[in-house]
CSV table of C-alpha atoms and ligand atoms in Angstrom, one decimal:
chain,number,residue,atom,x,y,z
A,41,MET,CA,56.6,176.1,67.1
A,42,ASN,CA,56.3,178.0,63.8
A,43,LYS,CA,55.8,181.7,64.6
A,44,LYS,CA,54.4,184.2,62.1
A,45,TYR,CA,56.6,187.3,61.8
A,46,SER,CA,55.6,190.9,61.5
A,47,GLU,CA,58.0,193.8,62.0
A,48,VAL,CA,55.3,195.7,64.0
A,49,ILE,CA,52.5,194.2,65.9
A,50,ILE,CA,49.7,196.2,67.4
A,51,ILE,CA,47.3,194.8,70.0
A,52,GLY,CA,43.9,196.6,70.2
A,53,ALA,CA,42.0,198.0,67.2
A,54,GLY,CA,40.4,201.0,69.1
A,55,PRO,CA,41.2,204.5,67.9
A,56,ALA,CA,44.8,204.4,69.3
A,57,GLY,CA,45.7,201.1,67.6
A,58,CYS,CA,44.0,202.0,64.3
A,59,ALA,CA,45.7,205.4,64.1
A,60,ALA,CA,49.1,203.8,64.7
A,61,ALA,CA,48.4,201.2,62.0
A,62,ILE,CA,47.3,203.8,59.5
A,63,GLN,CA,50.4,205.9,60.0
A,64,LEU,CA,52.7,202.9,59.7
A,65,LYS,CA,50.9,201.7,56.5
A,66,ARG,CA,51.1,205.1,54.8
A,67,SER,CA,54.8,205.1,55.5
A,68,GLY,CA,55.3,201.8,53.7
A,69,PHE,CA,55.1,199.4,56.7
A,70,ASP,CA,52.8,196.4,57.0
A,71,PRO,CA,51.7,196.1,60.6
A,72,LEU,CA,49.5,193.4,62.0
A,73,ILE,CA,46.7,194.6,64.3
A,74,PHE,CA,44.9,192.2,66.7
A,75,GLU,CA,41.4,192.7,68.0
A,76,LYS,CA,39.6,190.3,70.4
A,77,ASP,CA,36.3,192.0,70.1
A,78,GLN,CA,35.1,194.8,67.9
A,79,ILE,CA,37.1,197.2,65.8
A,80,GLY,CA,36.7,200.7,67.2
A,81,GLY,CA,37.1,199.6,70.8
A,82,LEU,CA,35.3,201.7,73.4
A,83,ALA,CA,34.1,204.2,70.8
A,84,ASN,CA,31.4,201.5,70.0
A,85,ASN,CA,29.8,202.4,73.3
A,86,ALA,CA,29.7,206.2,72.7
A,87,ASN,CA,26.3,207.7,72.2
A,88,PHE,CA,27.3,210.9,70.4
A,89,ILE,CA,30.9,212.1,69.8
A,90,GLU,CA,30.9,215.9,69.7
A,91,ASN,CA,34.5,216.8,70.3
A,92,TYR,CA,36.4,215.1,67.5
A,93,LEU,CA,37.7,217.4,64.8
A,94,GLY,CA,36.2,217.1,61.3
A,95,PHE,CA,32.6,216.3,62.5
A,96,PRO,CA,31.0,219.8,63.0
A,97,ASN,CA,27.6,218.2,63.7
A,98,GLY,CA,29.0,215.4,65.9
A,99,ILE,CA,28.8,211.7,65.0
A,100,ASN,CA,27.3,208.8,66.8
A,101,GLY,CA,29.7,206.1,68.1
A,102,SER,CA,28.7,203.3,65.7
A,103,GLU,CA,28.9,205.6,62.6
A,104,PHE,CA,32.4,206.7,63.7
A,105,VAL,CA,33.5,203.1,64.1
A,106,ASN,CA,32.1,202.3,60.6
A,107,LEU,CA,34.3,205.0,59.1
A,108,LEU,CA,37.3,203.8,61.0
A,109,GLU,CA,36.7,200.3,59.7
A,110,LYS,CA,36.4,201.6,56.1
A,111,HIS,CA,39.7,203.5,56.6
A,112,ILE,CA,41.5,200.3,57.8
A,113,LEU,CA,40.0,198.2,54.9
A,114,ARG,CA,40.8,200.8,52.2
A,115,LEU,CA,44.5,200.8,53.3
A,116,LYS,CA,44.4,196.9,53.3
A,117,ILE,CA,45.7,196.9,56.9
A,118,LYS,CA,45.9,193.3,58.2
A,119,LEU,CA,43.3,193.0,61.1
A,120,VAL,CA,43.5,189.7,62.9
A,121,LYS,CA,40.5,188.8,65.0
A,122,GLU,CA,42.3,186.9,67.8
A,123,GLU,CA,42.9,187.6,71.5
A,124,ILE,CA,46.5,188.0,72.7
A,125,ILE,CA,46.9,186.0,75.8
A,126,GLU,CA,50.7,185.9,76.4
A,127,ILE,CA,53.7,188.0,75.5
A,128,THR,CA,57.4,187.3,76.2
A,129,TRP,CA,60.6,189.2,75.3
A,130,ASP,CA,63.7,187.5,74.0
A,131,SER,CA,66.6,189.8,74.9
A,132,LYS,CA,69.1,187.8,72.8
A,133,LYS,CA,67.1,188.0,69.6
A,134,ASN,CA,65.5,191.3,70.3
A,135,LEU,CA,62.1,189.9,69.6
A,136,PHE,CA,58.6,189.8,71.2
A,137,TYR,CA,56.9,186.4,71.2
A,138,ILE,CA,53.2,186.8,71.1
A,139,GLN,CA,50.7,184.1,71.7
A,140,SER,CA,47.0,184.5,70.7
A,141,ASN,CA,44.1,182.2,71.5
A,142,LEU,CA,44.9,180.5,68.1
A,143,ASN,CA,48.4,181.2,66.9
A,144,TYR,CA,52.0,182.2,67.7
A,145,TYR,CA,53.7,185.4,66.4
A,146,LYS,CA,56.9,187.3,66.7
A,147,ALA,CA,57.7,191.0,66.2
A,148,ASN,CA,60.5,193.5,66.5
A,149,TYR,CA,58.1,196.3,67.7
A,150,LEU,CA,55.1,195.9,69.9
A,151,ILE,CA,52.3,198.5,70.4
A,152,LEU,CA,49.9,197.9,73.3
A,153,ALA,CA,46.7,199.8,72.5
A,154,ILE,CA,44.5,197.7,74.8
A,155,GLY,CA,42.5,200.4,76.5
A,156,THR,CA,40.6,199.9,79.8
A,157,ILE,CA,38.3,197.4,81.4
A,158,PRO,CA,35.2,198.1,83.5
A,159,LYS,CA,35.3,198.2,87.3
A,160,ARG,CA,33.2,195.6,89.1
A,161,LEU,CA,31.0,196.3,92.0
A,162,SER,CA,32.1,193.0,93.6
A,163,ILE,CA,28.9,192.2,95.4
A,164,ILE,CA,26.8,189.1,95.8
A,165,GLY,CA,25.1,187.9,92.6
A,166,GLU,CA,27.1,190.1,90.2
A,167,GLU,CA,29.1,187.4,88.5
A,168,GLU,CA,26.3,184.9,88.3
A,169,LEU,CA,24.0,187.5,86.6
A,170,ASN,CA,26.8,188.5,84.2
A,171,GLU,CA,27.1,184.9,83.1
A,172,LEU,CA,23.3,184.7,82.6
A,173,ASP,CA,23.4,187.8,80.4
A,174,LEU,CA,21.2,189.8,82.8
A,175,LEU,CA,24.1,192.1,84.0
A,176,PHE,CA,26.4,194.0,81.7
A,177,TYR,CA,29.2,196.6,81.9
A,178,GLU,CA,28.8,198.1,78.4
A,179,PRO,CA,25.6,198.7,76.4
A,180,THR,CA,26.6,197.2,73.0
A,181,ASN,CA,25.6,193.6,74.0
A,182,ILE,CA,22.3,194.8,75.7
A,183,LYS,CA,21.3,196.5,72.5
A,184,LYS,CA,21.3,193.2,70.7
A,185,GLN,CA,18.4,192.0,72.9
A,186,ASN,CA,14.7,192.9,72.5
A,187,LEU,CA,14.3,195.6,75.1
A,188,LEU,CA,10.6,196.4,74.6
A,189,ASN,CA,9.0,196.4,78.0
A,190,LYS,CA,12.3,196.0,79.8
A,191,ARG,CA,13.2,197.9,82.9
A,192,ILE,CA,16.9,198.6,83.1
A,193,ALA,CA,18.9,199.7,86.2
A,194,VAL,CA,22.0,201.7,85.4
A,195,ILE,CA,24.4,202.0,88.3
A,196,GLY,CA,26.9,204.9,88.3
A,197,ALA,CA,27.2,208.6,88.5
A,198,GLY,CA,29.6,209.7,85.7
A,199,ASP,CA,29.5,210.4,82.0
A,200,ALA,CA,29.3,206.7,81.0
A,201,ALA,CA,26.2,206.0,83.1
A,202,PHE,CA,24.4,209.1,81.6
A,203,ASP,CA,25.6,208.4,78.1
A,204,TYR,CA,24.5,204.7,78.3
A,205,SER,CA,21.1,205.7,79.7
A,206,LEU,CA,20.5,208.1,76.7
A,207,GLN,CA,21.3,205.3,74.3
A,208,LEU,CA,19.1,202.7,76.0
A,209,GLU,CA,16.2,205.1,76.5
A,210,LYS,CA,15.5,204.9,72.8
A,211,ILE,CA,14.9,201.2,72.9
A,212,ALA,CA,13.9,200.2,76.4
A,213,SER,CA,10.8,201.0,78.3
A,214,GLN,CA,12.2,202.4,81.6
A,215,ILE,CA,15.7,203.4,82.7
A,216,THR,CA,16.6,204.1,86.4
A,217,ILE,CA,20.0,205.5,87.3
A,218,PHE,CA,21.2,204.6,90.8
A,219,ASN,CA,23.9,206.7,92.5
A,220,ARG,CA,25.1,205.7,96.0
A,221,LYS,CA,26.0,209.4,96.7
A,222,ASN,CA,24.2,212.7,96.6
A,223,THR,CA,26.3,214.2,93.8
A,224,PHE,CA,27.0,213.3,90.2
A,225,HIS,CA,30.2,213.9,88.2
A,226,CYS,CA,29.0,213.8,84.6
A,227,LEU,CA,29.2,216.6,82.0
A,228,PRO,CA,26.4,219.1,82.7
A,229,LEU,CA,25.4,218.7,79.0
A,230,LEU,CA,24.6,215.0,79.6
A,231,MET,CA,22.8,215.7,82.9
A,232,LYS,CA,20.6,218.2,81.0
A,233,ARG,CA,19.8,215.7,78.2
A,234,VAL,CA,18.9,213.0,80.8
A,235,GLU,CA,16.6,215.5,82.7
A,236,GLU,CA,14.9,216.3,79.4
A,237,LYS,CA,14.0,212.6,79.2
A,238,SER,CA,12.5,212.4,82.7
A,239,ASP,CA,9.5,210.4,81.4
A,240,LYS,CA,11.8,207.5,80.5
A,241,ILE,CA,14.9,208.0,82.7
A,242,LYS,CA,14.6,208.3,86.5
A,243,ILE,CA,17.5,209.4,88.7
A,244,ILE,CA,17.8,208.0,92.2
A,245,LYS,CA,20.4,209.3,94.7
A,246,ASN,CA,21.7,208.0,98.0
A,247,LYS,CA,20.9,204.3,97.2
A,248,GLN,CA,23.8,201.9,97.6
A,249,ILE,CA,23.3,198.4,96.1
A,250,ILE,CA,24.6,195.6,98.3
A,251,LYS,CA,23.2,192.5,96.6
A,252,PHE,CA,21.7,191.2,93.4
A,253,GLU,CA,19.3,188.2,93.4
A,254,TYR,CA,18.1,186.1,90.4
A,255,LYS,CA,14.3,185.5,90.3
A,256,GLU,CA,11.8,184.1,87.8
A,257,ASN,CA,8.2,184.9,87.1
A,258,GLN,CA,6.4,182.5,84.7
A,259,ASN,CA,9.8,181.5,83.3
A,260,GLN,CA,10.8,185.2,82.8
A,261,PRO,CA,14.0,186.0,84.6
A,262,TYR,CA,14.3,189.2,86.6
A,263,VAL,CA,16.7,190.7,89.2
A,264,VAL,CA,16.0,191.9,92.7
A,265,LEU,CA,18.3,194.7,93.8
A,266,GLU,CA,18.8,195.0,97.5
A,267,PHE,CA,20.0,198.3,99.0
A,268,ALA,CA,22.0,199.3,102.1
A,269,ASP,CA,18.8,200.7,103.6
A,270,LYS,CA,17.2,197.2,103.3
A,271,SER,CA,14.7,198.3,100.6
A,272,LYS,CA,14.4,196.2,97.3
A,273,SER,CA,13.6,196.9,93.7
A,274,ASN,CA,13.0,194.7,90.6
A,275,PHE,CA,14.6,195.1,87.2
A,276,ASP,CA,15.0,193.1,84.0
A,277,ILE,CA,18.6,194.1,83.1
A,278,ILE,CA,21.4,195.7,85.1
A,279,LEU,CA,24.1,197.9,83.6
A,280,ILE,CA,27.1,198.8,85.8
A,281,ALA,CA,29.0,201.9,84.8
A,282,ILE,CA,31.1,202.8,87.8
A,283,GLY,CA,34.3,203.7,86.0
A,284,ARG,CA,37.1,201.9,84.2
A,285,ILE,CA,40.7,200.8,85.1
A,286,ILE,CA,43.6,200.2,82.8
A,287,ASN,CA,43.8,196.8,81.1
A,288,SER,CA,47.1,195.8,82.8
A,289,PHE,CA,47.1,192.0,82.1
A,290,LEU,CA,49.7,192.0,79.3
A,291,ILE,CA,51.6,194.9,80.7
A,292,ASP,CA,52.1,193.0,84.0
A,293,GLN,CA,53.5,190.0,82.0
A,294,LEU,CA,56.0,192.2,80.2
A,295,ALA,CA,57.1,194.2,83.3
A,296,LYS,CA,59.2,191.2,84.5
A,297,GLU,CA,60.9,190.9,81.1
A,298,ASN,CA,62.4,194.4,80.8
A,299,PRO,CA,62.2,194.8,77.0
A,300,ASP,CA,64.0,197.4,75.0
A,301,LYS,CA,62.2,200.7,75.7
A,302,LYS,CA,62.4,201.7,72.0
A,303,LYS,CA,60.6,198.6,70.9
A,304,LEU,CA,57.6,198.6,73.3
A,305,TYR,CA,54.9,201.3,73.3
A,306,LYS,CA,51.7,201.9,75.3
A,307,ILE,CA,49.2,204.2,73.6
A,308,GLY,CA,45.7,205.6,74.2
A,309,ASP,CA,43.5,204.9,77.2
A,310,VAL,CA,45.8,202.2,78.6
A,311,LYS,CA,48.3,204.9,79.6
A,312,ASN,CA,46.4,208.2,79.7
A,313,GLY,CA,44.8,208.0,83.2
A,314,TYR,CA,41.9,210.5,83.5
A,315,TYR,CA,42.6,211.9,80.0
A,316,ARG,CA,40.7,209.2,78.0
A,317,GLN,CA,39.6,210.8,74.8
A,318,ILE,CA,39.6,209.7,71.1
A,319,SER,CA,41.7,212.6,69.9
A,320,ILE,CA,44.4,211.9,72.5
A,321,ALA,CA,44.4,208.2,71.7
A,322,VAL,CA,44.7,209.0,68.0
A,323,GLY,CA,47.5,211.5,68.6
A,324,ASP,CA,49.4,208.8,70.7
A,325,GLY,CA,49.0,206.3,67.8
A,326,ILE,CA,50.4,208.6,65.2
A,327,LYS,CA,53.3,209.7,67.4
A,328,CYS,CA,54.2,206.2,68.4
A,329,ALA,CA,54.2,205.1,64.7
A,330,MET,CA,56.5,208.0,63.8
A,331,LYS,CA,58.9,207.1,66.6
A,332,ILE,CA,59.0,203.5,65.4
A,333,ILE,CA,59.6,204.5,61.8
A,334,ASN,CA,62.4,206.8,63.0
A,335,ASP,CA,64.0,204.1,65.1
A,336,ILE,CA,63.9,201.6,62.2
A,337,LYS,CA,65.6,204.2,59.9
A,338,ILE,CA,68.3,204.9,62.5
A,339,ARG,CA,69.0,201.2,63.1
A,340,SER,CA,69.2,200.4,59.4
A,341,ASN,CA,71.8,203.2,58.7
B,225,FAD,C1,30.2,206.1,76.9
B,225,FAD,C2,31.4,206.6,76.4
B,225,FAD,C3,31.4,207.8,75.6
B,225,FAD,C4,32.5,208.3,75.1
B,225,FAD,N1,32.4,209.5,74.4
B,225,FAD,C5,33.5,210.1,73.9
B,225,FAD,C6,33.5,211.3,73.2
B,225,FAD,O1,32.4,211.8,73.0
B,225,FAD,N2,34.6,211.8,72.7
B,225,FAD,C7,35.9,211.2,73.0
B,225,FAD,O2,36.9,211.7,72.5
B,225,FAD,N3,36.0,210.1,73.6
B,225,FAD,C8,34.8,209.5,74.1
B,225,FAD,N4,34.9,208.3,74.8
B,225,FAD,C9,36.3,207.7,75.1
B,225,FAD,C10,36.8,207.0,73.9
B,225,FAD,O3,35.9,205.9,73.5
B,225,FAD,C11,38.2,206.3,74.3
B,225,FAD,O4,39.0,207.4,74.8
B,225,FAD,C12,38.9,205.7,73.1
B,225,FAD,O5,38.0,204.7,72.6
B,225,FAD,C13,40.2,205.1,73.6
B,225,FAD,O6,40.8,204.4,72.5
B,225,FAD,P1,41.9,203.3,72.7
B,225,FAD,O7,42.2,202.8,71.4
B,225,FAD,O8,43.0,203.8,73.6
B,225,FAD,O9,41.2,202.1,73.6
B,225,FAD,P2,39.9,201.3,73.4
B,225,FAD,O10,38.9,202.1,72.5
B,225,FAD,O11,39.4,200.8,74.7
B,225,FAD,O12,40.4,200.1,72.5
B,225,FAD,C14,41.2,199.0,73.0
B,225,FAD,C15,40.9,197.8,72.2
B,225,FAD,O13,41.9,196.8,72.6
B,225,FAD,C16,41.2,195.5,72.5
B,225,FAD,N5,42.0,194.5,73.3
B,225,FAD,C17,42.2,194.6,74.6
B,225,FAD,N6,42.9,193.6,75.0
B,225,FAD,C18,43.2,192.8,73.9
B,225,FAD,C19,43.8,191.6,73.7
B,225,FAD,N7,44.5,190.9,74.8
B,225,FAD,N8,43.9,191.0,72.5
B,225,FAD,C20,43.3,191.7,71.5
B,225,FAD,N9,42.6,192.9,71.6
B,225,FAD,C21,42.5,193.4,72.8
B,225,FAD,C22,39.8,195.8,73.0
B,225,FAD,O14,38.9,194.8,72.6
B,225,FAD,C23,39.5,197.2,72.4
B,225,FAD,O15,38.9,197.0,71.1
B,225,FAD,C24,33.8,207.7,75.4
B,225,FAD,C25,33.8,206.5,76.1
B,225,FAD,C26,32.7,206.0,76.6
B,225,FAD,C27,32.7,204.7,77.4
């Protein structure tokens, strides 16, 4: 099998992966960066970014991602729109073998900037509704639909549930946030903004969803939510925002292979636990690129 070679391969074109690519490129290297979905990663889902240096008035997520894409294009960084599905390490040749959904690659250095994946509720009906495009975990795909007159149920109690509700409120008719507990753990700033939109966004506490059911009315699909107290409610679209976990799929594959620690890097949300922020991901990307550049210099002397 003919494998395309790149000295450094980066998986994930979110803020972490893009920062690493930019730092490598400006130091004279030519990394390949893989993205299975959208450049900008999770930042595509951010309503309004207010804590990133250089934007005194804040910037919305999609504008931030446009700038990031321009930066990558201007530097002629090679972005490959493929999903990486398997990685192995050859300890004799000191190479990573990387398989995407379309091609085979090999690299001396590998950067995993693959971020997080959303938690599932794991209740009846969830998977089926997700396949039918009635239940989502991120708002970007919902926003592509015509949401006029649509009732959206947002399930969650943290920053993402509130941030997503504020985005959808602008285009949908009614948003209801469901929290299974009595307390919320979002930024007070987001809570205040949601409360200011009480005509469009309702907050319901102490309601635990136990089941989703698909229904139709005159060929129009809708979803019945069933709660632990046996009550029911109807909605058109469901958005689940109950937290995220690290995207460990490729990491687990490599754990068995024991690759050289100076050749494999994890950066950004995939390794930062609770501290999931763009600035931290970008800092990780720059630092890891500098470490790789240093390692290459040492090995070539
Ligand atoms: C609603 C919301 C609001 C936010 N607001 C802010 C904010 O105001 N300020 C702030 O600093 N942070 C904010 N964040 C957090 C910020 O978006 C993340 O910290 C940041 O995007 C992490 O960057 P990353 O590159 O590590 O991961 P991600 O952005 O998650 O990028 C990972 C990328 O890897 C790709 N990928 C994964 N697996 C593969 C594979 N096998 N093959 C190819 N590609 C793959 C994914 O498609 C994704 O594009 C917010 C997040 C959310 C959800």
